[in-house]
Amino acid sequence: MTDDIAVAVATVADPGASMDALRASMRAWLQANEGALQPYRHEHPGGMTESCAHFRPLQRLLHDAGWTRLGWPVECGGLGGSAVLRAEAMEELAAAGYVIPELQGTIEIIAPMLIRYAPALAAHHVGRSIACDENWCQGFSEPDAGSDLGSLRTRAVACEGPEGDGFRITGQKMWSSYATVAQHCCMLVRTGEAGSGYRGLTMLWVDLDSPGITIRPTDCESGREEVAELFFDDVFVPRDRLIGPEGAGWEVVMFLMQYERGAYAWKRQAELHTQLHELVHDAPAEALAGGPSAAANLSALGNAYLALFALRSQASPTLAALDAGRALGPGISVDKLLLSAAEQTVTDTARQLLWPALEMDDTPAAARWRRRWSFSRITTIYGGAAEVQRDLVAERLLGLPRGR
Ligand SMILES: Cc1cc2nc3c(=O)[nH]c(=O)nc-3n(C[C@H](O)[C@H](O)[C@H](O)COP(=O)(O)OP(=O)(O)OC[C@H]3O[C@@H](n4cnc5c(N)ncnc54)[C@H](O)[C@@H]3O)c2cc1C
């Protein structure tokens, strides 16, 4: 662990606690640490690097107290117990008005895959990531392969040489979230013949400081380097960095997607509930009572709350199912659709209640809501586009005939 953060707290999280006891002890801890937690009331307005640096002490505080170690195996730096305990603790953090560190979302998505398909890598990396000593990203999408990952072209050719047994990667990834602050990337590559579709894919764990890798941040409307392109020029990756067997990449990425569409949805619903409360506070008094739009605004708030309620109702059994090791199948697309609906309903409501401040003002609150509104537009794209999720629900869940 690094020693540059002046935080020393005892582990208080109990992996054997009941949900009620866990929530009570988290609330007590939040109260006891109110002073240290004050800087984390809102998202950081700066770039990705500054934002991650800002939230790092919070990640360490949560780690050292044990809250983010709950539910991860002891051999991976966790405390054991149920992952639902960790989810409940994060919901308490958000309910108390604090931000859940955004890199926590990446851990929730990638760590289960490492634990299931690459236990030796998990034993080395999961503990370091929850202690905030390293960050990860995902490299699946390519310029001509997003919704259809089966057509991806980044090649990994098996090789043996002085550096050992492994693969040489050549190609390009794009839209990789957090790549500018990550040290490792889980990458889907083609090890089969060109045209081998889903069958010829393999998942690898790649050190981003390997020779031959170029990371180019993508200009985003938000101004933060949220995503990046990754270029691979004959990059060597040792064979012991395989995540799952060679050729099993599709199974591995589908396993990960359950967490990207499910566990991540739980984190966001917790944050969005807090933001909705914040909106009631930020809205001018006449927007909610007495003003000409008050009735319409209250109705919009009600709809936003309903969208969040629906999301939470879906995400809660999903968490339990993932924790029990049950495969979720196409039903997980419902979580993703409810997530994008809730995210956009909450921020559209903010736009309505804060009009015209959200567009025009320079106050920190207006700027914050502007950023949130912008971010909400991409929720129908990342983690699988909404149109594709709707097709999956229609065809594979409801058994409707194919549209095309
Ligand atoms: C902010 C952000 C973060 C991201 N982070 C990551 C990341 O960390 N790692 C990563 O690998 N990728 C990431 N992505 C990429 C994301 O997963 C893809 O953008 C997404 O899967 C869509 O792929 P695409 O952009 O190639 O669009 P396309 O697949 O080309 O789709 C274009 C349009 O066609 C529609 N369409 C495509 N196929 C079908 C179909 N079969 N039926 C109906 N409609 C269809 C889509 O819905 C969409 O509207 C991120 C994207 C964004 C915006």
Tab-separated table of C-alpha atoms and ligand atoms in Angstrom:
chain	number	residue	atom	x	y	z
A	1	MET	CA	0.000	0.000	0.000
A	2	THR	CA	1.086	3.545	-0.633
A	3	ASP	CA	1.642	5.752	2.386
A	4	ASP	CA	0.861	9.202	0.996
A	5	ILE	CA	-2.590	9.423	2.502
A	6	ALA	CA	-2.887	10.407	6.135
A	7	VAL	CA	-5.767	8.139	6.978
A	8	ALA	CA	-5.552	5.470	9.635
A	9	VAL	CA	-8.768	3.760	10.555
A	10	ALA	CA	-9.542	0.427	12.119
A	11	THR	CA	-11.464	-2.163	10.122
A	12	VAL	CA	-15.021	-1.933	11.414
A	13	ALA	CA	-16.982	-3.684	8.656
A	14	ASP	CA	-18.165	-7.138	9.753
A	15	PRO	CA	-18.643	-9.717	6.963
A	16	GLY	CA	-20.785	-11.816	9.302
A	17	ALA	CA	-23.243	-8.995	10.049
A	18	SER	CA	-26.930	-9.106	9.176
A	19	MET	CA	-28.076	-6.476	6.656
A	20	ASP	CA	-29.697	-4.421	9.420
A	21	ALA	CA	-26.610	-4.575	11.635
A	22	LEU	CA	-24.374	-3.711	8.683
A	23	ARG	CA	-26.458	-0.689	7.757
A	24	ALA	CA	-26.517	0.477	11.395
A	25	SER	CA	-22.749	0.158	11.781
A	26	MET	CA	-22.171	1.942	8.461
A	27	ARG	CA	-24.398	4.823	9.587
A	28	ALA	CA	-22.494	5.076	12.874
A	29	TRP	CA	-19.196	5.067	11.000
A	30	LEU	CA	-20.416	7.767	8.603
A	31	GLN	CA	-21.346	9.950	11.547
A	32	ALA	CA	-18.057	9.345	13.341
A	33	ASN	CA	-16.103	10.235	10.172
A	34	GLU	CA	-18.216	13.195	9.078
A	35	GLY	CA	-15.263	15.577	9.116
A	36	ALA	CA	-13.022	13.442	6.914
A	37	LEU	CA	-15.898	12.802	4.500
A	38	GLN	CA	-16.895	16.427	3.849
A	39	PRO	CA	-14.797	16.886	0.657
A	40	TYR	CA	-16.762	14.071	-0.978
A	41	ARG	CA	-20.247	15.579	-1.080
A	42	HIS	CA	-20.158	16.138	-4.846
A	43	GLU	CA	-18.512	14.884	-7.998
A	44	HIS	CA	-15.185	16.573	-8.767
A	45	PRO	CA	-15.569	19.212	-11.500
A	46	GLY	CA	-12.086	18.676	-12.975
A	47	GLY	CA	-10.564	16.197	-15.391
A	48	MET	CA	-10.382	12.453	-14.880
A	49	THR	CA	-6.872	12.517	-13.387
A	50	GLU	CA	-7.754	15.246	-10.870
A	51	SER	CA	-11.061	13.596	-10.047
A	52	CYS	CA	-9.470	10.195	-9.369
A	53	ALA	CA	-6.767	11.822	-7.235
A	54	HIS	CA	-9.445	13.728	-5.302
A	55	PHE	CA	-11.445	10.590	-4.484
A	56	ARG	CA	-8.466	8.391	-3.748
A	57	PRO	CA	-8.384	9.209	-0.009
A	58	LEU	CA	-12.092	8.338	0.182
A	59	GLN	CA	-11.439	4.996	-1.514
A	60	ARG	CA	-8.652	4.351	0.990
A	61	LEU	CA	-10.838	5.370	3.914
A	62	LEU	CA	-13.580	2.973	2.771
A	63	HIS	CA	-11.023	0.243	2.182
A	64	ASP	CA	-9.268	0.648	5.503
A	65	ALA	CA	-12.566	0.595	7.398
A	66	GLY	CA	-13.379	-2.576	5.459
A	67	TRP	CA	-16.557	-1.400	3.684
A	68	THR	CA	-15.214	-1.992	0.163
A	69	ARG	CA	-13.465	-5.207	1.228
A	70	LEU	CA	-16.772	-6.849	2.168
A	71	GLY	CA	-17.799	-9.683	-0.128
A	72	TRP	CA	-14.435	-10.147	-1.861
A	73	PRO	CA	-12.554	-13.378	-1.092
A	74	VAL	CA	-9.990	-13.179	1.711
A	75	GLU	CA	-7.270	-14.458	-0.655
A	76	CYS	CA	-7.988	-11.418	-2.874
A	77	GLY	CA	-7.621	-8.885	-0.082
A	78	GLY	CA	-11.287	-8.959	0.899
A	79	LEU	CA	-13.054	-9.799	4.149
A	80	GLY	CA	-15.274	-12.537	2.712
A	81	GLY	CA	-19.031	-12.647	3.266
A	82	SER	CA	-21.709	-11.558	0.832
A	83	ALA	CA	-21.161	-8.968	-1.898
A	84	VAL	CA	-24.650	-7.682	-1.073
A	85	LEU	CA	-23.209	-6.317	2.194
A	86	ARG	CA	-20.795	-4.174	0.193
A	87	ALA	CA	-23.623	-2.970	-2.013
A	88	GLU	CA	-25.714	-2.035	1.032
A	89	ALA	CA	-22.752	-0.187	2.563
A	90	MET	CA	-22.301	1.802	-0.663
A	91	GLU	CA	-25.993	2.654	-0.686
A	92	GLU	CA	-25.666	3.978	2.885
A	93	LEU	CA	-22.682	6.080	1.781
A	94	ALA	CA	-24.760	7.621	-1.013
A	95	ALA	CA	-27.843	8.029	1.201
A	96	ALA	CA	-25.723	10.056	3.629
A	97	GLY	CA	-25.029	12.439	0.736
A	98	TYR	CA	-21.550	11.312	-0.336
A	99	VAL	CA	-20.283	10.262	-3.748
A	100	ILE	CA	-19.435	6.600	-4.307
A	101	PRO	CA	-15.935	6.789	-5.878
A	102	GLU	CA	-16.388	6.214	-9.602
A	103	LEU	CA	-13.517	3.724	-9.825
A	104	GLN	CA	-15.483	1.532	-7.423
A	105	GLY	CA	-17.807	0.912	-10.387
A	106	THR	CA	-14.950	-0.478	-12.481
A	107	ILE	CA	-13.904	-2.838	-9.683
A	108	GLU	CA	-17.485	-4.088	-9.335
A	109	ILE	CA	-17.510	-4.923	-13.060
A	110	ILE	CA	-14.055	-6.438	-13.607
A	111	ALA	CA	-13.098	-8.116	-10.307
A	112	PRO	CA	-15.781	-10.863	-10.413
A	113	MET	CA	-14.489	-11.915	-13.849
A	114	LEU	CA	-10.898	-12.095	-12.594
A	115	ILE	CA	-11.939	-14.090	-9.521
A	116	ARG	CA	-13.928	-16.565	-11.615
A	117	TYR	CA	-11.640	-16.960	-14.643
A	118	ALA	CA	-8.139	-15.984	-13.485
A	119	PRO	CA	-7.752	-16.694	-9.735
A	120	ALA	CA	-3.980	-16.098	-9.714
A	121	LEU	CA	-4.402	-12.684	-11.348
A	122	ALA	CA	-7.282	-11.927	-8.968
A	123	ALA	CA	-5.155	-12.794	-5.932
A	124	HIS	CA	-2.546	-10.301	-7.103
A	125	HIS	CA	-4.696	-7.462	-8.424
A	126	VAL	CA	-8.098	-7.302	-6.694
A	127	GLY	CA	-6.703	-6.321	-3.295
A	128	ARG	CA	-4.482	-3.680	-4.881
A	129	SER	CA	-7.403	-2.207	-6.764
A	130	ILE	CA	-9.763	-1.966	-3.773
A	131	ALA	CA	-6.865	-0.421	-1.804
A	132	CYS	CA	-6.636	2.092	-4.672
A	133	ASP	CA	-3.058	1.142	-5.511
A	134	GLU	CA	-3.960	0.432	-9.137
A	135	ASN	CA	-6.772	1.141	-11.602
A	136	TRP	CA	-8.225	-0.917	-14.404
A	137	CYS	CA	-10.048	-0.391	-17.687
A	138	GLN	CA	-11.830	-2.473	-20.317
A	139	GLY	CA	-10.759	-2.771	-23.953
A	140	PHE	CA	-13.558	-4.418	-25.930
A	141	SER	CA	-14.948	-1.887	-28.446
A	142	GLU	CA	-13.150	-1.082	-31.681
A	143	PRO	CA	-13.799	1.373	-34.524
A	144	ASP	CA	-15.814	-1.281	-36.393
A	145	ALA	CA	-16.957	-3.416	-33.465
A	146	GLY	CA	-19.155	-2.072	-30.680
A	147	SER	CA	-22.567	-3.705	-30.488
A	148	ASP	CA	-21.191	-6.553	-32.563
A	149	LEU	CA	-18.080	-7.600	-30.633
A	150	GLY	CA	-17.964	-10.802	-32.686
A	151	SER	CA	-16.517	-8.755	-35.533
A	152	LEU	CA	-13.574	-7.316	-33.585
A	153	ARG	CA	-10.223	-7.450	-35.359
A	154	THR	CA	-7.471	-6.737	-32.821
A	155	ARG	CA	-5.219	-9.773	-33.295
A	156	ALA	CA	-3.298	-11.703	-30.655
A	157	VAL	CA	-0.909	-14.208	-32.189
A	158	ALA	CA	0.521	-16.942	-29.963
A	159	CYS	CA	4.325	-16.763	-29.779
A	160	GLU	CA	7.313	-18.263	-28.028
A	161	GLY	CA	10.506	-16.310	-27.712
A	162	PRO	CA	13.180	-15.006	-25.392
A	163	GLU	CA	10.518	-13.176	-23.370
A	164	GLY	CA	8.620	-16.449	-22.888
A	165	ASP	CA	5.367	-18.051	-23.984
A	166	GLY	CA	2.606	-15.566	-24.799
A	167	PHE	CA	0.811	-13.463	-27.404
A	168	ARG	CA	1.672	-10.501	-29.623
A	169	ILE	CA	-1.191	-8.008	-29.974
A	170	THR	CA	-1.748	-5.639	-32.879
A	171	GLY	CA	-4.822	-3.470	-33.333
A	172	GLN	CA	-6.907	-0.666	-31.915
A	173	LYS	CA	-9.477	-0.297	-29.139
A	174	MET	CA	-11.659	2.723	-28.482
A	175	TRP	CA	-14.114	4.148	-25.935
A	176	SER	CA	-12.049	2.651	-23.116
A	177	SER	CA	-13.308	4.302	-19.900
A	178	TYR	CA	-10.636	5.271	-17.343
A	179	ALA	CA	-7.812	4.173	-19.676
A	180	THR	CA	-5.978	7.437	-18.962
A	181	VAL	CA	-5.761	6.622	-15.249
A	182	ALA	CA	-5.462	2.823	-15.512
A	183	GLN	CA	-2.419	0.586	-15.221
A	184	HIS	CA	-4.135	-2.585	-16.509
A	185	CYS	CA	-6.693	-3.399	-19.170
A	186	CYS	CA	-8.816	-6.507	-19.639
A	187	MET	CA	-8.858	-6.891	-23.369
A	188	LEU	CA	-10.858	-8.933	-25.819
A	189	VAL	CA	-8.709	-10.020	-28.760
A	190	ARG	CA	-8.991	-12.311	-31.751
A	191	THR	CA	-6.855	-15.421	-31.391
A	192	GLY	CA	-8.865	-17.437	-33.920
A	193	GLU	CA	-8.891	-17.062	-37.688
A	194	ALA	CA	-10.251	-13.848	-39.211
A	195	GLY	CA	-13.998	-14.388	-39.527
A	196	SER	CA	-14.147	-16.820	-36.588
A	197	GLY	CA	-16.744	-14.536	-34.973
A	198	TYR	CA	-17.541	-15.116	-31.312
A	199	ARG	CA	-15.659	-18.418	-31.254
A	200	GLY	CA	-12.232	-16.929	-31.970
A	201	LEU	CA	-12.070	-14.468	-29.066
A	202	THR	CA	-9.820	-14.503	-26.002
A	203	MET	CA	-9.672	-12.271	-22.912
A	204	LEU	CA	-6.230	-11.059	-21.792
A	205	TRP	CA	-4.928	-8.960	-18.903
A	206	VAL	CA	-2.596	-6.333	-20.308
A	207	ASP	CA	-0.168	-4.020	-18.473
A	208	LEU	CA	-0.694	-0.620	-20.063
A	209	ASP	CA	2.980	0.314	-19.688
A	210	SER	CA	4.008	-2.539	-22.026
A	211	PRO	CA	6.169	-1.408	-24.972
A	212	GLY	CA	4.083	-0.762	-28.102
A	213	ILE	CA	0.970	0.695	-26.435
A	214	THR	CA	-0.212	4.240	-27.175
A	215	ILE	CA	-3.114	5.742	-25.212
A	216	ARG	CA	-4.855	8.698	-26.864
A	217	PRO	CA	-7.571	10.444	-24.797
A	218	THR	CA	-10.773	11.165	-26.722
A	219	ASP	CA	-12.093	14.743	-26.682
A	220	CYS	CA	-15.371	14.599	-24.773
A	221	GLU	CA	-18.112	17.188	-24.495
A	222	SER	CA	-17.636	17.070	-20.702
A	223	GLY	CA	-14.038	18.219	-21.086
A	224	ARG	CA	-12.803	15.296	-18.967
A	225	GLU	CA	-10.718	12.557	-20.547
A	226	GLU	CA	-13.410	9.971	-19.806
A	227	VAL	CA	-12.559	7.578	-22.605
A	228	ALA	CA	-9.510	6.876	-24.744
A	229	GLU	CA	-8.317	5.034	-27.795
A	230	LEU	CA	-5.685	2.355	-27.263
A	231	PHE	CA	-3.251	1.421	-30.022
A	232	PHE	CA	-1.300	-1.852	-29.907
A	233	ASP	CA	1.776	-2.332	-32.054
A	234	ASP	CA	3.146	-5.865	-31.642
A	235	VAL	CA	2.651	-5.798	-27.873
A	236	PHE	CA	3.872	-8.852	-25.964
A	237	VAL	CA	1.569	-10.295	-23.301
A	238	PRO	CA	2.690	-13.387	-21.330
A	239	ARG	CA	0.452	-16.468	-21.505
A	240	ASP	CA	-0.188	-16.375	-17.761
A	241	ARG	CA	-2.271	-13.239	-18.430
A	242	LEU	CA	-5.060	-15.304	-19.977
A	243	ILE	CA	-8.457	-14.660	-18.367
A	244	GLY	CA	-10.198	-17.961	-18.975
A	245	PRO	CA	-9.016	-20.415	-21.623
A	246	GLU	CA	-7.787	-19.295	-25.037
A	247	GLY	CA	-10.828	-19.044	-27.330
A	248	ALA	CA	-13.311	-18.624	-24.439
A	249	GLY	CA	-13.411	-14.822	-24.648
A	250	TRP	CA	-17.096	-14.629	-25.525
A	251	GLU	CA	-18.147	-16.602	-22.447
A	252	VAL	CA	-15.843	-14.465	-20.290
A	253	VAL	CA	-17.100	-11.122	-21.630
A	254	MET	CA	-20.735	-12.215	-21.285
A	255	PHE	CA	-20.011	-13.101	-17.641
A	256	LEU	CA	-18.531	-9.622	-17.132
A	257	MET	CA	-21.499	-7.933	-18.857
A	258	GLN	CA	-23.816	-9.257	-16.134
A	259	TYR	CA	-21.907	-7.068	-13.682
A	260	GLU	CA	-21.622	-4.107	-16.054
A	261	ARG	CA	-25.394	-4.133	-16.577
A	262	GLY	CA	-26.351	-5.337	-13.068
A	263	ALA	CA	-23.978	-4.475	-10.201
A	264	TYR	CA	-23.206	-1.114	-11.784
A	265	ALA	CA	-26.944	-0.341	-11.964
A	266	TRP	CA	-27.167	-0.760	-8.182
A	267	LYS	CA	-24.361	1.743	-7.631
A	268	ARG	CA	-26.000	4.276	-9.930
A	269	GLN	CA	-29.470	3.925	-8.399
A	270	ALA	CA	-27.958	4.689	-4.993
A	271	GLU	CA	-26.279	7.813	-6.374
A	272	LEU	CA	-29.318	8.914	-8.377
A	273	HIS	CA	-31.566	8.716	-5.304
A	274	THR	CA	-29.216	11.122	-3.550
A	275	GLN	CA	-29.146	13.411	-6.580
A	276	LEU	CA	-32.938	13.499	-6.693
A	277	HIS	CA	-32.995	14.658	-3.058
A	278	GLU	CA	-30.370	17.229	-3.948
A	279	LEU	CA	-32.569	18.449	-6.801
A	280	VAL	CA	-35.429	19.177	-4.426
A	281	HIS	CA	-32.975	21.270	-2.428
A	282	ASP	CA	-31.451	23.010	-5.483
A	283	ALA	CA	-34.771	23.865	-7.179
A	284	PRO	CA	-36.118	27.380	-6.607
A	285	ALA	CA	-39.025	27.410	-4.109
A	286	GLU	CA	-41.605	28.534	-6.709
A	287	ALA	CA	-40.670	25.588	-8.957
A	288	LEU	CA	-42.210	23.273	-6.380
A	289	ALA	CA	-44.952	25.393	-4.808
A	290	GLY	CA	-46.921	28.406	-5.991
A	291	GLY	CA	-45.190	28.865	-9.368
A	292	PRO	CA	-47.024	28.292	-12.689
A	293	SER	CA	-45.099	25.077	-13.357
A	294	ALA	CA	-45.243	23.642	-9.837
A	295	ALA	CA	-47.838	20.943	-10.603
A	296	ALA	CA	-45.960	19.750	-13.708
A	297	ASN	CA	-42.681	19.823	-11.801
A	298	LEU	CA	-44.031	17.765	-8.912
A	299	SER	CA	-45.375	15.269	-11.416
A	300	ALA	CA	-41.941	15.075	-13.082
A	301	LEU	CA	-40.324	14.506	-9.682
A	302	GLY	CA	-42.812	11.708	-9.024
A	303	ASN	CA	-41.969	10.078	-12.362
A	304	ALA	CA	-38.254	10.308	-11.613
A	305	TYR	CA	-38.794	8.684	-8.234
A	306	LEU	CA	-40.840	5.922	-9.877
A	307	ALA	CA	-38.082	5.288	-12.436
A	308	LEU	CA	-35.582	4.962	-9.603
A	309	PHE	CA	-37.916	2.725	-7.624
A	310	ALA	CA	-38.278	0.440	-10.656
A	311	LEU	CA	-34.508	0.339	-11.111
A	312	ARG	CA	-33.869	-0.475	-7.455
A	313	SER	CA	-36.565	-3.159	-7.464
A	314	GLN	CA	-34.877	-4.831	-10.426
A	315	ALA	CA	-31.267	-4.311	-9.296
A	316	SER	CA	-31.785	-5.727	-5.808
A	317	PRO	CA	-32.671	-9.321	-6.847
A	318	THR	CA	-30.011	-9.081	-9.555
A	319	LEU	CA	-27.366	-8.431	-6.891
A	320	ALA	CA	-28.612	-11.381	-4.860
A	321	ALA	CA	-28.568	-13.643	-7.935
A	322	LEU	CA	-25.027	-12.598	-8.873
A	323	ASP	CA	-23.921	-13.159	-5.293
A	324	ALA	CA	-25.428	-16.649	-5.371
A	325	GLY	CA	-23.531	-17.378	-8.605
A	326	ARG	CA	-26.673	-17.674	-10.741
A	327	ALA	CA	-26.306	-16.836	-14.447
A	328	LEU	CA	-28.720	-14.056	-15.366
A	329	GLY	CA	-29.055	-14.480	-19.118
A	330	PRO	CA	-30.846	-11.883	-21.268
A	331	GLY	CA	-32.864	-10.645	-18.262
A	332	ILE	CA	-29.886	-8.472	-17.353
A	333	SER	CA	-30.754	-6.247	-20.334
A	334	VAL	CA	-33.824	-5.127	-18.351
A	335	ASP	CA	-31.516	-3.734	-15.634
A	336	LYS	CA	-29.527	-1.815	-18.237
A	337	LEU	CA	-32.679	-0.371	-19.836
A	338	LEU	CA	-34.120	0.649	-16.458
A	339	LEU	CA	-30.770	2.228	-15.570
A	340	SER	CA	-30.677	4.437	-18.670
A	341	ALA	CA	-34.360	5.329	-18.231
A	342	ALA	CA	-33.823	6.325	-14.581
A	343	GLU	CA	-30.639	8.267	-15.287
A	344	GLN	CA	-32.279	10.260	-18.094
A	345	THR	CA	-35.576	10.793	-16.242
A	346	VAL	CA	-33.778	12.199	-13.186
A	347	THR	CA	-31.610	14.577	-15.214
A	348	ASP	CA	-34.474	15.617	-17.546
A	349	THR	CA	-36.433	16.455	-14.395
A	350	ALA	CA	-33.492	18.524	-13.176
A	351	ARG	CA	-33.422	20.350	-16.492
A	352	GLN	CA	-37.127	21.112	-16.129
A	353	LEU	CA	-36.962	22.254	-12.491
A	354	LEU	CA	-33.761	24.225	-12.855
A	355	TRP	CA	-34.702	25.916	-16.121
A	356	PRO	CA	-33.037	28.140	-17.254
A	357	ALA	CA	-30.278	27.956	-14.601
A	358	LEU	CA	-29.087	24.517	-15.721
A	359	GLU	CA	-28.304	25.866	-19.198
A	360	MET	CA	-27.264	29.406	-18.337
A	361	ASP	CA	-25.800	29.753	-14.836
A	362	ASP	CA	-22.211	29.387	-13.733
A	363	THR	CA	-22.966	28.380	-10.159
A	364	PRO	CA	-21.376	25.097	-8.974
A	365	ALA	CA	-24.870	23.547	-8.672
A	366	ALA	CA	-25.847	24.512	-12.246
A	367	ALA	CA	-22.525	23.261	-13.609
A	368	ARG	CA	-22.950	20.016	-11.687
A	369	TRP	CA	-26.443	19.392	-13.090
A	370	ARG	CA	-25.256	20.262	-16.596
A	371	ARG	CA	-22.533	17.627	-16.318
A	372	ARG	CA	-24.986	15.088	-14.963
A	373	TRP	CA	-27.477	15.792	-17.757
A	374	SER	CA	-24.733	15.393	-20.379
A	375	PHE	CA	-23.492	12.166	-18.823
A	376	SER	CA	-27.017	10.741	-18.748
A	377	ARG	CA	-27.194	10.921	-22.560
A	378	ILE	CA	-24.485	8.270	-22.907
A	379	THR	CA	-26.216	5.764	-20.659
A	380	THR	CA	-28.150	4.436	-23.655
A	381	ILE	CA	-24.820	3.628	-25.361
A	382	TYR	CA	-22.142	2.351	-22.942
A	383	GLY	CA	-22.403	-1.232	-21.740
A	384	GLY	CA	-24.519	-2.115	-24.788
A	385	ALA	CA	-26.747	0.255	-26.799
A	386	ALA	CA	-30.401	0.527	-25.730
A	387	GLU	CA	-31.717	-0.604	-29.139
A	388	VAL	CA	-29.702	-3.812	-28.848
A	389	GLN	CA	-30.877	-4.387	-25.259
A	390	ARG	CA	-34.497	-3.934	-26.371
A	391	ASP	CA	-33.972	-6.482	-29.161
A	392	LEU	CA	-32.526	-8.943	-26.634
A	393	VAL	CA	-35.518	-8.502	-24.321
A	394	ALA	CA	-37.987	-8.819	-27.200
A	395	GLU	CA	-36.425	-11.855	-28.842
A	396	ARG	CA	-34.772	-13.813	-26.052
A	397	LEU	CA	-36.910	-12.948	-23.035
A	398	LEU	CA	-40.365	-12.429	-24.547
A	399	GLY	CA	-39.900	-14.789	-27.502
A	400	LEU	CA	-41.149	-12.209	-30.025
A	401	PRO	CA	-40.268	-12.728	-33.699
A	402	ARG	CA	-37.033	-11.141	-34.958
A	403	GLY	CA	-37.539	-7.638	-36.349
A	404	ARG	CA	-35.081	-8.127	-39.158
B	1	LIG	C1	-19.006	6.958	-22.388
B	1	LIG	C2	-18.730	5.621	-22.988
B	1	LIG	C3	-17.928	4.739	-22.290
B	1	LIG	C4	-17.604	3.504	-22.855
B	1	LIG	N1	-16.733	2.685	-22.193
B	1	LIG	C5	-16.290	1.566	-22.805
B	1	LIG	C6	-15.252	0.782	-22.207
B	1	LIG	O1	-14.771	1.085	-21.104
B	1	LIG	N2	-14.782	-0.282	-22.887
B	1	LIG	C7	-15.282	-0.644	-24.108
B	1	LIG	O2	-14.825	-1.620	-24.668
B	1	LIG	N3	-16.286	0.073	-24.699
B	1	LIG	C8	-16.786	1.172	-24.077
B	1	LIG	N4	-17.757	1.939	-24.671
B	1	LIG	C9	-18.250	1.546	-25.994
B	1	LIG	C10	-19.688	1.061	-26.003
B	1	LIG	O3	-19.780	-0.215	-25.419
B	1	LIG	C11	-20.151	1.073	-27.460
B	1	LIG	O4	-20.176	2.431	-27.878
B	1	LIG	C12	-21.506	0.470	-27.628
B	1	LIG	O5	-21.471	-0.915	-27.390
B	1	LIG	C13	-22.097	0.720	-29.023
B	1	LIG	O6	-21.167	0.374	-30.003
B	1	LIG	P1	-20.774	1.393	-31.180
B	1	LIG	O7	-20.420	2.706	-30.582
B	1	LIG	O8	-19.772	0.722	-32.032
B	1	LIG	O9	-22.112	1.636	-31.982
B	1	LIG	P2	-22.731	0.638	-33.046
B	1	LIG	O10	-22.676	-0.741	-32.524
B	1	LIG	O11	-22.141	0.923	-34.375
B	1	LIG	O12	-24.242	1.120	-33.024
B	1	LIG	C14	-24.668	2.319	-33.696
B	1	LIG	C15	-26.176	2.378	-33.610
B	1	LIG	O13	-26.756	1.247	-34.257
B	1	LIG	C16	-27.609	0.536	-33.366
B	1	LIG	N5	-27.479	-0.906	-33.553
B	1	LIG	C17	-26.327	-1.600	-33.728
B	1	LIG	N6	-26.580	-2.929	-33.812
B	1	LIG	C18	-27.916	-3.071	-33.672
B	1	LIG	C19	-28.804	-4.192	-33.623
B	1	LIG	N7	-28.337	-5.440	-33.755
B	1	LIG	N8	-30.122	-3.946	-33.448
B	1	LIG	C20	-30.596	-2.677	-33.318
B	1	LIG	N9	-29.809	-1.586	-33.328
B	1	LIG	C21	-28.505	-1.770	-33.507
B	1	LIG	C22	-27.119	0.925	-31.970
B	1	LIG	O14	-28.150	0.822	-31.023
B	1	LIG	C23	-26.694	2.359	-32.178
B	1	LIG	O15	-27.799	3.222	-32.061
B	1	LIG	C24	-18.137	3.145	-24.122
B	1	LIG	C25	-18.976	4.037	-24.807
B	1	LIG	C26	-19.271	5.264	-24.250
B	1	LIG	C27	-20.147	6.201	-25.027
